[in-house]
CSV table of C-alpha atoms in Angstrom, one decimal:
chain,number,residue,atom,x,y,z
W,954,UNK,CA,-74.9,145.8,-6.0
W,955,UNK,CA,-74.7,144.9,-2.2
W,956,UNK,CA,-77.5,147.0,-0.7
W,957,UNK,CA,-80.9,146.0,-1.3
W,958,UNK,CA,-84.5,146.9,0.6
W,959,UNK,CA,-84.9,147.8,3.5
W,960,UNK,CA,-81.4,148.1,4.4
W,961,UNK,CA,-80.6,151.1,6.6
W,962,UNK,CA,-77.4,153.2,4.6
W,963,UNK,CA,-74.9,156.2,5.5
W,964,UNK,CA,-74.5,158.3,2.9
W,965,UNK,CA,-70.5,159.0,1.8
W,966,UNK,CA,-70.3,161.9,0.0
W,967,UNK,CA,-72.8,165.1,-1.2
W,968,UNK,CA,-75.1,167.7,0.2
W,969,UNK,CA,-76.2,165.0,2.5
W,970,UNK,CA,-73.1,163.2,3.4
W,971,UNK,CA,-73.8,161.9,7.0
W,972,UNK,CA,-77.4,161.4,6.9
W,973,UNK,CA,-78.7,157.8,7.6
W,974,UNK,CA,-81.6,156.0,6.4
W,975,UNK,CA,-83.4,153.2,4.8
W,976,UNK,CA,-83.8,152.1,1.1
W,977,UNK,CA,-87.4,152.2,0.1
W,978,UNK,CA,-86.3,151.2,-3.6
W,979,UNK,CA,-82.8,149.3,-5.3
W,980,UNK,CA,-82.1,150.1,-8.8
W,981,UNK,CA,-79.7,147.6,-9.4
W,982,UNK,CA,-79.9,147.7,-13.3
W,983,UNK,CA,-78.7,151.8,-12.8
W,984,UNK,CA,-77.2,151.3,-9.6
W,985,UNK,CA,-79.5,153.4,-7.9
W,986,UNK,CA,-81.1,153.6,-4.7
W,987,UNK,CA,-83.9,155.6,-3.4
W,988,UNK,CA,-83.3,156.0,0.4
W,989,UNK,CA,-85.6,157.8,2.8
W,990,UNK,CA,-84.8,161.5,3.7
W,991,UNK,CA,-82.0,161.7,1.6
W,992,UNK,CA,-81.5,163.5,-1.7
W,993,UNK,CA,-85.0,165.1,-1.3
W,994,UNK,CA,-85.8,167.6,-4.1
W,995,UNK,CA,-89.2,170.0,-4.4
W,996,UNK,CA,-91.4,169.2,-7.5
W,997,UNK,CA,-93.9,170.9,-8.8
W,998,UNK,CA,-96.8,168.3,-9.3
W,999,UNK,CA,-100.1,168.9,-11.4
W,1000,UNK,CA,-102.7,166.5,-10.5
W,1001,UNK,CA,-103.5,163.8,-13.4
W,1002,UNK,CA,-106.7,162.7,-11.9
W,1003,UNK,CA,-109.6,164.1,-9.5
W,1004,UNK,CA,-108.8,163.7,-6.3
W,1005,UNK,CA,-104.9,163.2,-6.8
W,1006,UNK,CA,-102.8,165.7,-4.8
W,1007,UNK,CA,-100.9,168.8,-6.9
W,1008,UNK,CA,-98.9,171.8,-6.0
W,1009,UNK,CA,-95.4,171.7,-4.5
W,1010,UNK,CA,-94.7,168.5,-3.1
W,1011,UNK,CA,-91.3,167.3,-1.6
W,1012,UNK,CA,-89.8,164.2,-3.2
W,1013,UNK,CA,-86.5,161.6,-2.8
W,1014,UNK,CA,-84.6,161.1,-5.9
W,1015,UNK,CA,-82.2,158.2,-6.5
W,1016,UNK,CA,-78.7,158.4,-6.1
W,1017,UNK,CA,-76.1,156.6,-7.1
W,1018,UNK,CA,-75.1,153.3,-5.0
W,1019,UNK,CA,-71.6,153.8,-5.0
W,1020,UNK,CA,-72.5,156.7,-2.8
W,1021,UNK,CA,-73.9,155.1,-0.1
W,1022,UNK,CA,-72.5,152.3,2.5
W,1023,UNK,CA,-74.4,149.8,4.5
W,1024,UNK,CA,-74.6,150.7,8.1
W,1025,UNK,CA,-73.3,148.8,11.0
W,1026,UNK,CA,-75.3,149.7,14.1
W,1027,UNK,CA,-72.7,147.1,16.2
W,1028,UNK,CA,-70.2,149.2,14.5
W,1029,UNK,CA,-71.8,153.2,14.4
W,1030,UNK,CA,-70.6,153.4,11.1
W,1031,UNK,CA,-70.7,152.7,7.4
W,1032,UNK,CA,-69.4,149.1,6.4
W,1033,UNK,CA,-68.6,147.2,2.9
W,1034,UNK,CA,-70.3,144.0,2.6
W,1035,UNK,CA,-68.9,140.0,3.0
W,1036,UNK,CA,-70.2,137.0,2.4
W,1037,UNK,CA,-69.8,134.2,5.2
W,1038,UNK,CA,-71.3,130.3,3.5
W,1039,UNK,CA,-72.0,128.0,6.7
W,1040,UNK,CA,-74.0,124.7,5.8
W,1041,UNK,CA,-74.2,125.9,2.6
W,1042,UNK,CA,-76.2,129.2,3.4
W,1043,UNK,CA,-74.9,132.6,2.3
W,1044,UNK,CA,-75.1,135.0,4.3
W,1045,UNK,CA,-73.8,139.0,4.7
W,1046,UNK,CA,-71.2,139.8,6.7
W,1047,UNK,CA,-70.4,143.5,7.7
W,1048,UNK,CA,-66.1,143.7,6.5
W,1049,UNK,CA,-65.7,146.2,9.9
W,1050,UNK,CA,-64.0,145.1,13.2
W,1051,UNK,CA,-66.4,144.1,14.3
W,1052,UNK,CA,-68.3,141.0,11.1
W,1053,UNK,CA,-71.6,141.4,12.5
W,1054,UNK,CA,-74.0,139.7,10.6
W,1055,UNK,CA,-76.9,141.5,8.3
């Protein structure tokens, strides 16, 4: 999986196909991520403990990487991910026109 933390993603395809936003948590294991305002669903919550927060609470659910596409901001749009090695350091590589680095 090529997208990890804090990496700001477009999303492809679904109800929220369009939207753009950062992941707060990588899955790579289920190749899921958890990206902020995206995929939100209402849960009802009961509160475990005193002072914990219950009732109807809203709530981002992972969705599948495969989904999702890292974000060019050079670019304006979604990108797939390169690898450039330069004095033997890897780094990411946007594959639009325009290789900007991440």
């Amino acid at each position: 999986m090529n997208i990890k933390k804090n990496d700001t993603v477009i999303v492809l395809s679904g109800k929220d196909k369009g939207k753009k936003g950062k992941v707060l948590v990588a899955m790579p294991r289920e190749n899921k991520l958890v990206v902020e305002g995206v995929n939100v669903a209402t849960v009802h919550q009961k509160a475990r403990k005193q002072g914990d927060e219950s009732g109807i609470i809203r709530k981002e659910i992972p969705l599948r990487a495969d989904k999702v596409a890292l974000y060019c901001s050079k670019c304006g749009k979604g990108v797939r991910v390169g690898y450039k090695v330069e004095n033997g350091e890897k780094t990411r590589v946007g594959r639009g026109k325009c290789g900007h680095e991440i």
